[in-house]
PDB file of C-alpha atoms in Angstrom:
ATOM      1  CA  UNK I   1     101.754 139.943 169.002  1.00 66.00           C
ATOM      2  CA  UNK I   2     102.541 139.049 172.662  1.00 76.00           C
ATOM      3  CA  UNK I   3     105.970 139.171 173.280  1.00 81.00           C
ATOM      4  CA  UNK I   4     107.474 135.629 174.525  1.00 82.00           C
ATOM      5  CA  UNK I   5     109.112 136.935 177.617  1.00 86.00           C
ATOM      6  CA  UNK I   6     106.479 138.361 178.788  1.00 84.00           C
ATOM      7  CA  UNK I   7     104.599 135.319 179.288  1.00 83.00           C
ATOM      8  CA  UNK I   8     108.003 133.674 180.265  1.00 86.00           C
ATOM      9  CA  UNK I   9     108.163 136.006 183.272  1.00 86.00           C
ATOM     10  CA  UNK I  10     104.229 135.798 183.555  1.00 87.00           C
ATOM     11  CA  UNK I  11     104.797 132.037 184.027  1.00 86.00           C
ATOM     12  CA  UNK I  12     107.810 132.247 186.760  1.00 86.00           C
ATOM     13  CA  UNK I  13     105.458 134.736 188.579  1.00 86.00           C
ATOM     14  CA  UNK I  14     102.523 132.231 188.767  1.00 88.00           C
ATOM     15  CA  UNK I  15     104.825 129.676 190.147  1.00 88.00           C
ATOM     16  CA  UNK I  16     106.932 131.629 192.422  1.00 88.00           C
ATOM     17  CA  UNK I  17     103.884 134.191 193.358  1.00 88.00           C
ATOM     18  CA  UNK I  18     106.504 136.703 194.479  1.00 86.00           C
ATOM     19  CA  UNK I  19     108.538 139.236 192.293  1.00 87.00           C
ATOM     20  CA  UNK I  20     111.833 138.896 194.217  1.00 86.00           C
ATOM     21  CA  UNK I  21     111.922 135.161 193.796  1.00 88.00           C
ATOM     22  CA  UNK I  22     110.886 135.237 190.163  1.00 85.00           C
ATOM     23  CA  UNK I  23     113.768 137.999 189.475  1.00 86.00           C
ATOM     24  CA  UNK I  24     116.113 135.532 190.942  1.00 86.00           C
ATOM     25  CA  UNK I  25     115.254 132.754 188.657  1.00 85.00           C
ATOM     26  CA  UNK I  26     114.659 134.795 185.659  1.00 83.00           C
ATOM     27  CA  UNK I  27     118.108 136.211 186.472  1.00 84.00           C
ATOM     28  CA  UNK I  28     116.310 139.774 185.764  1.00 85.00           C
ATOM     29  CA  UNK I  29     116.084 143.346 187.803  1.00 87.00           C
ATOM     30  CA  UNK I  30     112.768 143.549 190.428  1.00 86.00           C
ATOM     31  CA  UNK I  31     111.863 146.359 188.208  1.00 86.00           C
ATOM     32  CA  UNK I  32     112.544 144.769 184.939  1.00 87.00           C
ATOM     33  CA  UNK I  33     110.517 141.425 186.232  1.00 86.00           C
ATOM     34  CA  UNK I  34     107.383 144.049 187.483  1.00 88.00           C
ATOM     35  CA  UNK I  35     108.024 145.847 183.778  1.00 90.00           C
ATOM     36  CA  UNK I  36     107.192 142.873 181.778  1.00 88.00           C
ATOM     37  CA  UNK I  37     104.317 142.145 183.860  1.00 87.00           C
ATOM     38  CA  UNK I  38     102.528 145.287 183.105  1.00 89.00           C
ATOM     39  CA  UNK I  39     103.394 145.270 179.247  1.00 88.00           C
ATOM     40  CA  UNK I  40     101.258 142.021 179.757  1.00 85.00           C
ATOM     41  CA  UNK I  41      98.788 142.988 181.267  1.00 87.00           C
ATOM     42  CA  UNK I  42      98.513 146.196 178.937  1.00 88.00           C
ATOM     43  CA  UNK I  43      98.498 144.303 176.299  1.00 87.00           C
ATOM     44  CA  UNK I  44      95.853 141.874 177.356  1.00 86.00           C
ATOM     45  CA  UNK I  45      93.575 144.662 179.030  1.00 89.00           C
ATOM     46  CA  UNK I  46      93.417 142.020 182.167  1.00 87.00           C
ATOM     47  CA  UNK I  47      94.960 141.968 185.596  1.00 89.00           C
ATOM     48  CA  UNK I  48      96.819 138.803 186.062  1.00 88.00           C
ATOM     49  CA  UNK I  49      97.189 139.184 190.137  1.00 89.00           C
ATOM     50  CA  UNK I  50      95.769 140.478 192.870  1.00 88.00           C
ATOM     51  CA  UNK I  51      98.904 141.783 195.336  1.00 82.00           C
ATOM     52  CA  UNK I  52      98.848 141.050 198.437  1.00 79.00           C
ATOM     53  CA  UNK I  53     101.358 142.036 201.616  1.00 72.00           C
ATOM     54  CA  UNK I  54     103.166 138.557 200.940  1.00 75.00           C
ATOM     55  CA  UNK I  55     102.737 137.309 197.781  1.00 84.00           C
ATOM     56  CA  UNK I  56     100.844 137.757 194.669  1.00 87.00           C
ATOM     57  CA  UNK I  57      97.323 136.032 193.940  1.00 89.00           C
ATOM     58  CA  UNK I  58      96.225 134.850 190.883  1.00 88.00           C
ATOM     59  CA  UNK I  59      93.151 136.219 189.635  1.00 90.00           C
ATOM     60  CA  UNK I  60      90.656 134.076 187.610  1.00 88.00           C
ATOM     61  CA  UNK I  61      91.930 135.401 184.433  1.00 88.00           C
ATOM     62  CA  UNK I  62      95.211 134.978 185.491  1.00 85.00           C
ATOM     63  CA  UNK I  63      94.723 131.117 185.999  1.00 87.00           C
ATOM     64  CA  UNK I  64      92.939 130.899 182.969  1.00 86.00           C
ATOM     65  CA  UNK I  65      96.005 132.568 180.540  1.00 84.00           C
ATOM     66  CA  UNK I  66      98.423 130.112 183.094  1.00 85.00           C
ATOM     67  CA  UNK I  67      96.736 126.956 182.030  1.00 86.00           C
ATOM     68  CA  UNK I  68      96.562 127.402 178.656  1.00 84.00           C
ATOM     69  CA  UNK I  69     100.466 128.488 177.949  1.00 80.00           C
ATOM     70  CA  UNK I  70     102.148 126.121 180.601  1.00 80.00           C
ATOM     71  CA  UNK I  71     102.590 123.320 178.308  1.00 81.00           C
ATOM     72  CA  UNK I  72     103.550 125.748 175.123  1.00 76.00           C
ATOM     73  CA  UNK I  73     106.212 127.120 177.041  1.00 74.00           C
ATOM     74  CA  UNK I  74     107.984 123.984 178.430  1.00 78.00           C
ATOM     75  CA  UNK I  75     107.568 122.186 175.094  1.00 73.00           C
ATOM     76  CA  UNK I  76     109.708 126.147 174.124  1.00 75.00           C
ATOM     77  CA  UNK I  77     112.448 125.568 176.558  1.00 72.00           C
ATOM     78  CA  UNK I  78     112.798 122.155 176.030  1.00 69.00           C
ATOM     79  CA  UNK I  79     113.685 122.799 172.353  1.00 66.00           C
ATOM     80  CA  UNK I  80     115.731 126.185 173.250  1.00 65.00           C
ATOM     81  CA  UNK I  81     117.731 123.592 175.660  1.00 60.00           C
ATOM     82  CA  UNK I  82     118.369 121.111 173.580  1.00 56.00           C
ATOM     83  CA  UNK I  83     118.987 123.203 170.510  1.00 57.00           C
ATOM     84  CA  UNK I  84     121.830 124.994 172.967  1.00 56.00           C
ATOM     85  CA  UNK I  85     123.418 121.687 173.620  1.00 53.00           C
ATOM     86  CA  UNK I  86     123.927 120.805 169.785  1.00 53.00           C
ATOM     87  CA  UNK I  87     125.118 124.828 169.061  1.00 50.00           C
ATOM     88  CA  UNK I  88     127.665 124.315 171.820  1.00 52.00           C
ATOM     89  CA  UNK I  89     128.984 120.821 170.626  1.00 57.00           C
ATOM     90  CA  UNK I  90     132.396 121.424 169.309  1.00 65.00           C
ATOM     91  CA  UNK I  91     132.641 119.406 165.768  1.00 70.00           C
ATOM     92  CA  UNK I  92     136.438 119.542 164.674  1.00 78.00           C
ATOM     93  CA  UNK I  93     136.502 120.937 161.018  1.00 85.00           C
ATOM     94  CA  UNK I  94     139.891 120.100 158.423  1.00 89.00           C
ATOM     95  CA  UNK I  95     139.770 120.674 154.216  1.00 92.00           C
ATOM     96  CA  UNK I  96     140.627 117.319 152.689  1.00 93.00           C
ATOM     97  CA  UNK I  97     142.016 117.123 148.890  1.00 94.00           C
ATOM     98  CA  UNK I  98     141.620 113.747 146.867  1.00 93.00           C
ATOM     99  CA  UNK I  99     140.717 112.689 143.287  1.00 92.00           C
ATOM    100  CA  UNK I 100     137.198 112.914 142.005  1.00 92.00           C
ATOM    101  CA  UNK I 101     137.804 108.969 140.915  1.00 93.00           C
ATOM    102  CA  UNK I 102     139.087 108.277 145.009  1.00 91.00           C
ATOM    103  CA  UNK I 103     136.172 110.137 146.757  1.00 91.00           C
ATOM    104  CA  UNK I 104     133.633 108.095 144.682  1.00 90.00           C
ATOM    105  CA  UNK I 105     134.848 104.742 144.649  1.00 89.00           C
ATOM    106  CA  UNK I 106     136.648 104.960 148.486  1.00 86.00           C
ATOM    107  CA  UNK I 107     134.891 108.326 150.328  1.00 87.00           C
ATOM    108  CA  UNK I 108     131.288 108.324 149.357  1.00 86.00           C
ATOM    109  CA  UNK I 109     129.776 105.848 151.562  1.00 83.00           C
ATOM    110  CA  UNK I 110     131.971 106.856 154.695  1.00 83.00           C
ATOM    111  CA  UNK I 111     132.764 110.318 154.827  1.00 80.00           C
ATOM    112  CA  UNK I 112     129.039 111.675 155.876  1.00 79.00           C
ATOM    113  CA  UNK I 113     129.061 109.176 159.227  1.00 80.00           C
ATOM    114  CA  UNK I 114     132.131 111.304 160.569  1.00 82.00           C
ATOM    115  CA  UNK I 115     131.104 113.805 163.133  1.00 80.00           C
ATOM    116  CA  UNK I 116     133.329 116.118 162.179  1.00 83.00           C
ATOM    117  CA  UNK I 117     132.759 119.680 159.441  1.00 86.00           C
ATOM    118  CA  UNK I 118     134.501 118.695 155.731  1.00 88.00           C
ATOM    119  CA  UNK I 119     135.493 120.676 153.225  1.00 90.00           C
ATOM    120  CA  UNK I 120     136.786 118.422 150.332  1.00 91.00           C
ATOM    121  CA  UNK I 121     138.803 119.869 147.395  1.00 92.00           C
ATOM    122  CA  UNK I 122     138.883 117.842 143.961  1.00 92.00           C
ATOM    123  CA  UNK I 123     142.116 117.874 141.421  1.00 89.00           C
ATOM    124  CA  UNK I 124     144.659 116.151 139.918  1.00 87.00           C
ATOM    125  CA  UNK I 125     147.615 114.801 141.984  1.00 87.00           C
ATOM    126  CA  UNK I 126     149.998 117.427 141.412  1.00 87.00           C
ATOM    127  CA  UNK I 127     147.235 119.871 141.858  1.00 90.00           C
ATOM    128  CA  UNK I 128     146.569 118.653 144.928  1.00 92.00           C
ATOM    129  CA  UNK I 129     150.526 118.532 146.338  1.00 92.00           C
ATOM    130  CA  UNK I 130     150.410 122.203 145.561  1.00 92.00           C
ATOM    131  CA  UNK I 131     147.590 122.607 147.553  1.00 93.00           C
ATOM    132  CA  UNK I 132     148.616 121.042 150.152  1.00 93.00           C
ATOM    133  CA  UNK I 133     151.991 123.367 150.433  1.00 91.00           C
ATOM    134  CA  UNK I 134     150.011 126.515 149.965  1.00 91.00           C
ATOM    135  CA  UNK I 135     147.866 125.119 152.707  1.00 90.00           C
ATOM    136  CA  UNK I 136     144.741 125.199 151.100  1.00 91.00           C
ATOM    137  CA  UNK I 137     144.051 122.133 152.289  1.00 93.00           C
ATOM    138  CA  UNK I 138     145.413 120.230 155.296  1.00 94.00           C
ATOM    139  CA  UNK I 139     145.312 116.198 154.614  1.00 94.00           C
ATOM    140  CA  UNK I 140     145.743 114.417 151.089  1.00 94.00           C
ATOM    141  CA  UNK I 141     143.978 111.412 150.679  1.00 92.00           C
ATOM    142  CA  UNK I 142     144.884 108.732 148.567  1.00 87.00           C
ATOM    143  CA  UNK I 143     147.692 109.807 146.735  1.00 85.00           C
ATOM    144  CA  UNK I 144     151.191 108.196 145.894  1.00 87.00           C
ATOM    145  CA  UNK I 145     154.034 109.175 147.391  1.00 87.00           C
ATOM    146  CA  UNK I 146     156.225 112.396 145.898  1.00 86.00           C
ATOM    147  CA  UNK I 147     159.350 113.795 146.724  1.00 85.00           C
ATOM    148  CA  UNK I 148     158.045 117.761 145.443  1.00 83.00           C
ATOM    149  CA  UNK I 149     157.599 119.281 148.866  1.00 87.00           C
ATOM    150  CA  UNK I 150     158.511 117.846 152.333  1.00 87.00           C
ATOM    151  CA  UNK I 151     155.636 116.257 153.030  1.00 90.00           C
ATOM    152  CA  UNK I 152     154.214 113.472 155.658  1.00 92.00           C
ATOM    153  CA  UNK I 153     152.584 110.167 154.731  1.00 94.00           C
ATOM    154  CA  UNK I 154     150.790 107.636 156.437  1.00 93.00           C
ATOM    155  CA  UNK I 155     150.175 103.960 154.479  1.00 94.00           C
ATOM    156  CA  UNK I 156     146.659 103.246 153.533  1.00 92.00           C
ATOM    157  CA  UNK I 157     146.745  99.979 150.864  1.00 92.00           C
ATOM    158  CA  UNK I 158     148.633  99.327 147.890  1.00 93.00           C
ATOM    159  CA  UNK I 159     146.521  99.401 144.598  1.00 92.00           C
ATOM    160  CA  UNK I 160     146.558  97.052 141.849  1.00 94.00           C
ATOM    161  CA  UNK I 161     147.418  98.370 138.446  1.00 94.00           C
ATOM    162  CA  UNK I 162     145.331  96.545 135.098  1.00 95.00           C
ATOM    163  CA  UNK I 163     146.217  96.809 131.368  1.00 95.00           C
ATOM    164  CA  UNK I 164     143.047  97.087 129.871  1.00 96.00           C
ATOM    165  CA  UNK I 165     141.716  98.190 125.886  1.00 97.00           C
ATOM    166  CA  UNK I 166     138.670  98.567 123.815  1.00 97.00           C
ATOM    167  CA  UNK I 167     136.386  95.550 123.196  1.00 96.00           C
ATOM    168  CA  UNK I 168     136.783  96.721 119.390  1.00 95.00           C
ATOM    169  CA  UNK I 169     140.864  95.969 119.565  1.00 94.00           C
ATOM    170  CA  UNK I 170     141.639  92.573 118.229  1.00 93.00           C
ATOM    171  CA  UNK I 171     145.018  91.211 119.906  1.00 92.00           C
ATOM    172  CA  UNK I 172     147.369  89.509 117.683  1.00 92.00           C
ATOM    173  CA  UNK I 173     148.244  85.167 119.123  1.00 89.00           C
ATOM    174  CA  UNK I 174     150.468  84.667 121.536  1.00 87.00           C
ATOM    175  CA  UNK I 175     151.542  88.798 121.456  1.00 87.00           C
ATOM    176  CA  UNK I 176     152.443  88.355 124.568  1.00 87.00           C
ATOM    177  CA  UNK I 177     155.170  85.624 124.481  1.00 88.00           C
ATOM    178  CA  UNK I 178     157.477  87.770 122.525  1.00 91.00           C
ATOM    179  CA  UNK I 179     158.634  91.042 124.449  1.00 91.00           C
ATOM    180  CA  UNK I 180     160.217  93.029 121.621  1.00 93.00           C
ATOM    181  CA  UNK I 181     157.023  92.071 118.940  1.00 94.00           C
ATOM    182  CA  UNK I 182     154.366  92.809 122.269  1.00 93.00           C
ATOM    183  CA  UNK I 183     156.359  95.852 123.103  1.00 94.00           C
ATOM    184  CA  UNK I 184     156.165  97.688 119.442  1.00 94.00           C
ATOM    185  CA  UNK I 185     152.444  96.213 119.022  1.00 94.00           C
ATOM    186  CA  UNK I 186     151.908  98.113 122.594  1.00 95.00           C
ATOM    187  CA  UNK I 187     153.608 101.480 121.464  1.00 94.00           C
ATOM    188  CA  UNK I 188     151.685 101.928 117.898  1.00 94.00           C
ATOM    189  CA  UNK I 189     148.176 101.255 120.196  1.00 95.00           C
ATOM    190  CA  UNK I 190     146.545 104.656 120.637  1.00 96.00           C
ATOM    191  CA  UNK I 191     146.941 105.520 124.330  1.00 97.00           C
ATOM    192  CA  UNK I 192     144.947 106.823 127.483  1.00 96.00           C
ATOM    193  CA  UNK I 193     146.428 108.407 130.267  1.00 94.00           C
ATOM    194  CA  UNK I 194     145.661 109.856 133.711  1.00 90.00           C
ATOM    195  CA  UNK I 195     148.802 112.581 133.061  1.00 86.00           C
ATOM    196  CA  UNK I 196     151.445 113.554 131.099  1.00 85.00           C
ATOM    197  CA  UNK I 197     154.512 112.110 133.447  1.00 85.00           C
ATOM    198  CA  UNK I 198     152.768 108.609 132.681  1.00 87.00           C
ATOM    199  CA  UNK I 199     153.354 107.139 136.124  1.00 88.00           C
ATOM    200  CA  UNK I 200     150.965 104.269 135.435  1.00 91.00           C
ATOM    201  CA  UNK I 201     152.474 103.084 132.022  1.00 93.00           C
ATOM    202  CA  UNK I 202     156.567 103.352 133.320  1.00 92.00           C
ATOM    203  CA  UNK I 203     155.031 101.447 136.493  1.00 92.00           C
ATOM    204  CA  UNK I 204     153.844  98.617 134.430  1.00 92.00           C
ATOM    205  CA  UNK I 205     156.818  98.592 131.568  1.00 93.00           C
ATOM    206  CA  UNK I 206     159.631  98.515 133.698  1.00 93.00           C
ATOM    207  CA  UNK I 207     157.858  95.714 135.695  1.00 91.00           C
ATOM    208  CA  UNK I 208     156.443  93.412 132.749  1.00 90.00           C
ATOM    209  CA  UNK I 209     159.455  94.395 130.356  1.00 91.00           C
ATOM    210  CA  UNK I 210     162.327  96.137 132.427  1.00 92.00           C
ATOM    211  CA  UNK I 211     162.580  98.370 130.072  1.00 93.00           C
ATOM    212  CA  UNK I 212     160.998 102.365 130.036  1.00 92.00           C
ATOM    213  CA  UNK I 213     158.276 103.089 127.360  1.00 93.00           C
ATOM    214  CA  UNK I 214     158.488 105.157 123.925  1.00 92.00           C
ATOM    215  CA  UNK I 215     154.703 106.036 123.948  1.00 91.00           C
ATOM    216  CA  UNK I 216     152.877 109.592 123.548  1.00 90.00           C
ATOM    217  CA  UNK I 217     149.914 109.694 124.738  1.00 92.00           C
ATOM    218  CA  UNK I 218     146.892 110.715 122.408  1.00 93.00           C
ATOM    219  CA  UNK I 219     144.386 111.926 125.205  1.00 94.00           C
ATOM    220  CA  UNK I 220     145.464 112.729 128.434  1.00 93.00           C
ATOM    221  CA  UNK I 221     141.959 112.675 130.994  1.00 91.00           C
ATOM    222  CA  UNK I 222     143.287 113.481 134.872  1.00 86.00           C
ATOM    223  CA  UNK I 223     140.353 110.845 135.973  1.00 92.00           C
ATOM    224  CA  UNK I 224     140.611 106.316 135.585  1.00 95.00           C
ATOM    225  CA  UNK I 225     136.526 106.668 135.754  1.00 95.00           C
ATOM    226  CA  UNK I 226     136.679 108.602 132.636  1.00 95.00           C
ATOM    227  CA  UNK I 227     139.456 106.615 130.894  1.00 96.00           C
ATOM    228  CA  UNK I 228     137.508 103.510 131.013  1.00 97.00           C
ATOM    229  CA  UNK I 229     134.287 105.553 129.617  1.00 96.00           C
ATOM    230  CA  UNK I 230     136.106 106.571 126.947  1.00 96.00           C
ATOM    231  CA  UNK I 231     137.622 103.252 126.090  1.00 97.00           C
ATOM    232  CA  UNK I 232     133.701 101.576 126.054  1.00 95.00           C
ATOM    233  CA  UNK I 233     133.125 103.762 122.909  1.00 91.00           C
ATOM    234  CA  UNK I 234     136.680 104.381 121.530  1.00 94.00           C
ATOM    235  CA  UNK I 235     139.797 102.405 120.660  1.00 95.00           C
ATOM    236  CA  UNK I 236     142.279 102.482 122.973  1.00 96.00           C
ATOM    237  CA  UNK I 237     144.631 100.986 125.525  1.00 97.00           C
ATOM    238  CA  UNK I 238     145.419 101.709 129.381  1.00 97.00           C
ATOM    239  CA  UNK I 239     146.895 101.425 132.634  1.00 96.00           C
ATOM    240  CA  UNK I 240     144.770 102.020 135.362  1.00 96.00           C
ATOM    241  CA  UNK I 241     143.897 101.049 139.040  1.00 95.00           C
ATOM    242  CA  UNK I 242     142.126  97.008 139.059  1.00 94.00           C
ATOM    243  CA  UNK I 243     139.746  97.882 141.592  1.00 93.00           C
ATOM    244  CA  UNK I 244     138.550 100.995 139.286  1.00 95.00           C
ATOM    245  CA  UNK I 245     138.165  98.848 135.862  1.00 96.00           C
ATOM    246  CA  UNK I 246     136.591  95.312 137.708  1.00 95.00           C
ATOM    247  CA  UNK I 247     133.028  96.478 137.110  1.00 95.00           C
ATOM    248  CA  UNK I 248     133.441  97.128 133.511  1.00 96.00           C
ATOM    249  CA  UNK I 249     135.667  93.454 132.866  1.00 96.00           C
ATOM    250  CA  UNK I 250     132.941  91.698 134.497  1.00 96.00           C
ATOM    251  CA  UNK I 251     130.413  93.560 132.153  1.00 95.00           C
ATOM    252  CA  UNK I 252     132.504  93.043 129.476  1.00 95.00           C
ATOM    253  CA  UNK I 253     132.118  96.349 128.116  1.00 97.00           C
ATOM    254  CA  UNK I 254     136.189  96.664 128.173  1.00 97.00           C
ATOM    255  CA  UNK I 255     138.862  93.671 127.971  1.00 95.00           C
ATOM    256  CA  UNK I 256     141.923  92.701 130.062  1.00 94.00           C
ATOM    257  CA  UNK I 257     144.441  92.116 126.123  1.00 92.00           C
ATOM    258  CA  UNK I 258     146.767  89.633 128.843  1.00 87.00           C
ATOM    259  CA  UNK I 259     146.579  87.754 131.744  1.00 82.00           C
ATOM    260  CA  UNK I 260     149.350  88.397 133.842  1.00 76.00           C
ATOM    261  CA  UNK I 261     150.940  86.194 136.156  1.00 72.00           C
ATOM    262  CA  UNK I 262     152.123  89.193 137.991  1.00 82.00           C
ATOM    263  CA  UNK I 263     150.319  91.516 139.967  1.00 88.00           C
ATOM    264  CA  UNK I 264     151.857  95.002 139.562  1.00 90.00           C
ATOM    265  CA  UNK I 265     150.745  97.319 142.453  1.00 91.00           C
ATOM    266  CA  UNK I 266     151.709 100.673 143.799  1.00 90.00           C
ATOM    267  CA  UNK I 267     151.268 102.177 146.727  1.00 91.00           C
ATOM    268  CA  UNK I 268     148.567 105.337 148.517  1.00 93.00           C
ATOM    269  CA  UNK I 269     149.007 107.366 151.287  1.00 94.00           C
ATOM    270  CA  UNK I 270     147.636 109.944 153.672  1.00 94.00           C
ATOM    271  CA  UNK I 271     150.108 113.144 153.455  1.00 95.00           C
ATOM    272  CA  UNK I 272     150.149 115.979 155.309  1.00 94.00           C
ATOM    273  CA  UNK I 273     152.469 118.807 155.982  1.00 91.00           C
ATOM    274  CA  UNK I 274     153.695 118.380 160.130  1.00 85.00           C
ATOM    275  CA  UNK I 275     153.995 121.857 160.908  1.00 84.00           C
ATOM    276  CA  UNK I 276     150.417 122.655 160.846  1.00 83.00           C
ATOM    277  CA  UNK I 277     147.438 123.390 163.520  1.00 84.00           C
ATOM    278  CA  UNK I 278     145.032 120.371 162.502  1.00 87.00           C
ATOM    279  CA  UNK I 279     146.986 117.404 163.690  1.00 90.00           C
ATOM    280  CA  UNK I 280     144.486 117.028 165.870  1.00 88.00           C
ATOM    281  CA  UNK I 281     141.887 117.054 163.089  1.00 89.00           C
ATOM    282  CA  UNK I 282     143.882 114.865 160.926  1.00 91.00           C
ATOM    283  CA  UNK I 283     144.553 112.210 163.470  1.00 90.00           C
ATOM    284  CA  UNK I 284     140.736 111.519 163.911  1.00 88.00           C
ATOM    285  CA  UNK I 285     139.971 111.398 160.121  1.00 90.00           C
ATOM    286  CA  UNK I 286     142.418 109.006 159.567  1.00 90.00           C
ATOM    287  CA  UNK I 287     141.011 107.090 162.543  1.00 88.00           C
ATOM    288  CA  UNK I 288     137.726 107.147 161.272  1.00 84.00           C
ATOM    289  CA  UNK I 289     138.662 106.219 157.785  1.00 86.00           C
ATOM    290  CA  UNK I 290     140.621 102.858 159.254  1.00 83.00           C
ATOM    291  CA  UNK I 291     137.253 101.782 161.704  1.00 78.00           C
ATOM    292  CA  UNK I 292     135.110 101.934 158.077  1.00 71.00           C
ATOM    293  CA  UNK I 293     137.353  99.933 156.316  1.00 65.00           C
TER     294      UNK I 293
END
């Protein structure tokens, strides 16, 4: 097989017709530039140039093997150029943490337009504050606020909380009228949960009923996508985000027991630990993450 620099230098000599010229622009040693065109020529059992005084002369042949690998090796250095370029663009990299439930209903369609390297890591919320302190990862996404660690947040939207149940529940007339009779109806239901500290539930019972609730949970499922699978096929009640659960009301494959006249919401945030070297990096993924929105 002919070695690719050889021709290379074979082509800068045909242009140049001089070895000292074609040394500078190859960047290469006189000797080195005269070595490769003997290999060449070796190789090919032809001579390539006649040498002159002054310059060096094509020879027939030597025209000939010119013509035909001219276009071959431009078409080579225009893809070794432009391949350089993209090798020598600096992407900024950062390891983002966020639920499975947030990265398919908020992430999905936006994170593979950023120009940037991503590494994302999946878990549960307290998981993920962990995570972020051991430094495993260097921006949360979509999480409510904690006071664990001494963490940074930055506001993204506030996020609607639903009761929701089975289709196969029948709700008792006018439950809902009477606190104390809707309260122990709500607390003999079998419940759903997204954890065991049951932020979602005290949320929504100290804001219907100002009061905290006596419920243990029967299955505990660190995901609001899987909750509301499991109540399409099972009897059960939950709390979980509106925006998650608004497919499956209008599909009626789960049901809203009350209509509420008030909207119960909580807040989700960006946090990050300050004292950290991807500021930088976490400052343009938030950025990005506000232009798709």
């Amino acid at each position: 097989m002919i070695n690719l620099e050889w021709l290379r230098t074979f082509s800068v000599i045909y242009e140049c017709k001089n070895i000292t010229e074609a040394s500078k622009k190859l960047n290469m040693t006189q000797p080195g530039v005269s070595k490769h065109l003997s290999a060449l020529e070796s190789h090919i059992g032809k001579k390539l140039f006649e040498r002159t005084t002054r310059k060096l002369e094509p020879t027939e042949y030597g025209k000939f093997l010119y013509s035909q690998i001219n276009n071959p090796l431009s078409e080579l250095e225009k893809v070794e150029y432009y391949s350089g370029k993209r090798a020598k663009k600096q992407r900024s990299a950062i390891t983002i943490g966020c639920t499975t439930d947030f990265f398919k209903k908020e992430l999905i369609h936006h994170i593979y337009t950023f120009d940037m390297y991503i590494v994302t890591h999946f878990g549960n919320e307290k998981e993920l504050i962990e995570a972020l302190e051991m430094e495993k990862i260097q921006l949360l996404v979509g999480i409510k606020k904690h006071d664990t660690y001494d963490h940074e947040f930055t506001y993204i939207k506030n996020e609607e909380l639903e009761l929701i149940c089975s289709n196969s529940i029948v709700i008792p007339e006018n439950i809902e009228k009477d606190d104390t009779q809707f309260i122990t109806w709500l607390q003999k239901q079998t419940w759903f949960t997204y954890d065991n500290n049951q932020n979602d539930i005290k949320k929504f019972w100290d804001s219907r009923f100002h009061t905290s609730p006596r419920i243990v949970p029967r299955y505990i499922l660190p995901s609001y996508l899987d909750i509301i699978e499991a109540l399409k096929n099972n009897s059960g009640f939950s709390i979980v985000p509106k925006h998650l659960c608004d497919e499956a009301l209008e599909k009626k494959v789960i049901k809203a027991p009350i209509k509420s006249s008030k909207i119960i919401e909580q807040k989700l945030f960006y946090s990050f630990k300050l004292k950290n070297n991807n500021l930088k990096e976490i400052k343009l993924f938030i950025e990005n993450m506000k232009k798709t929105n």
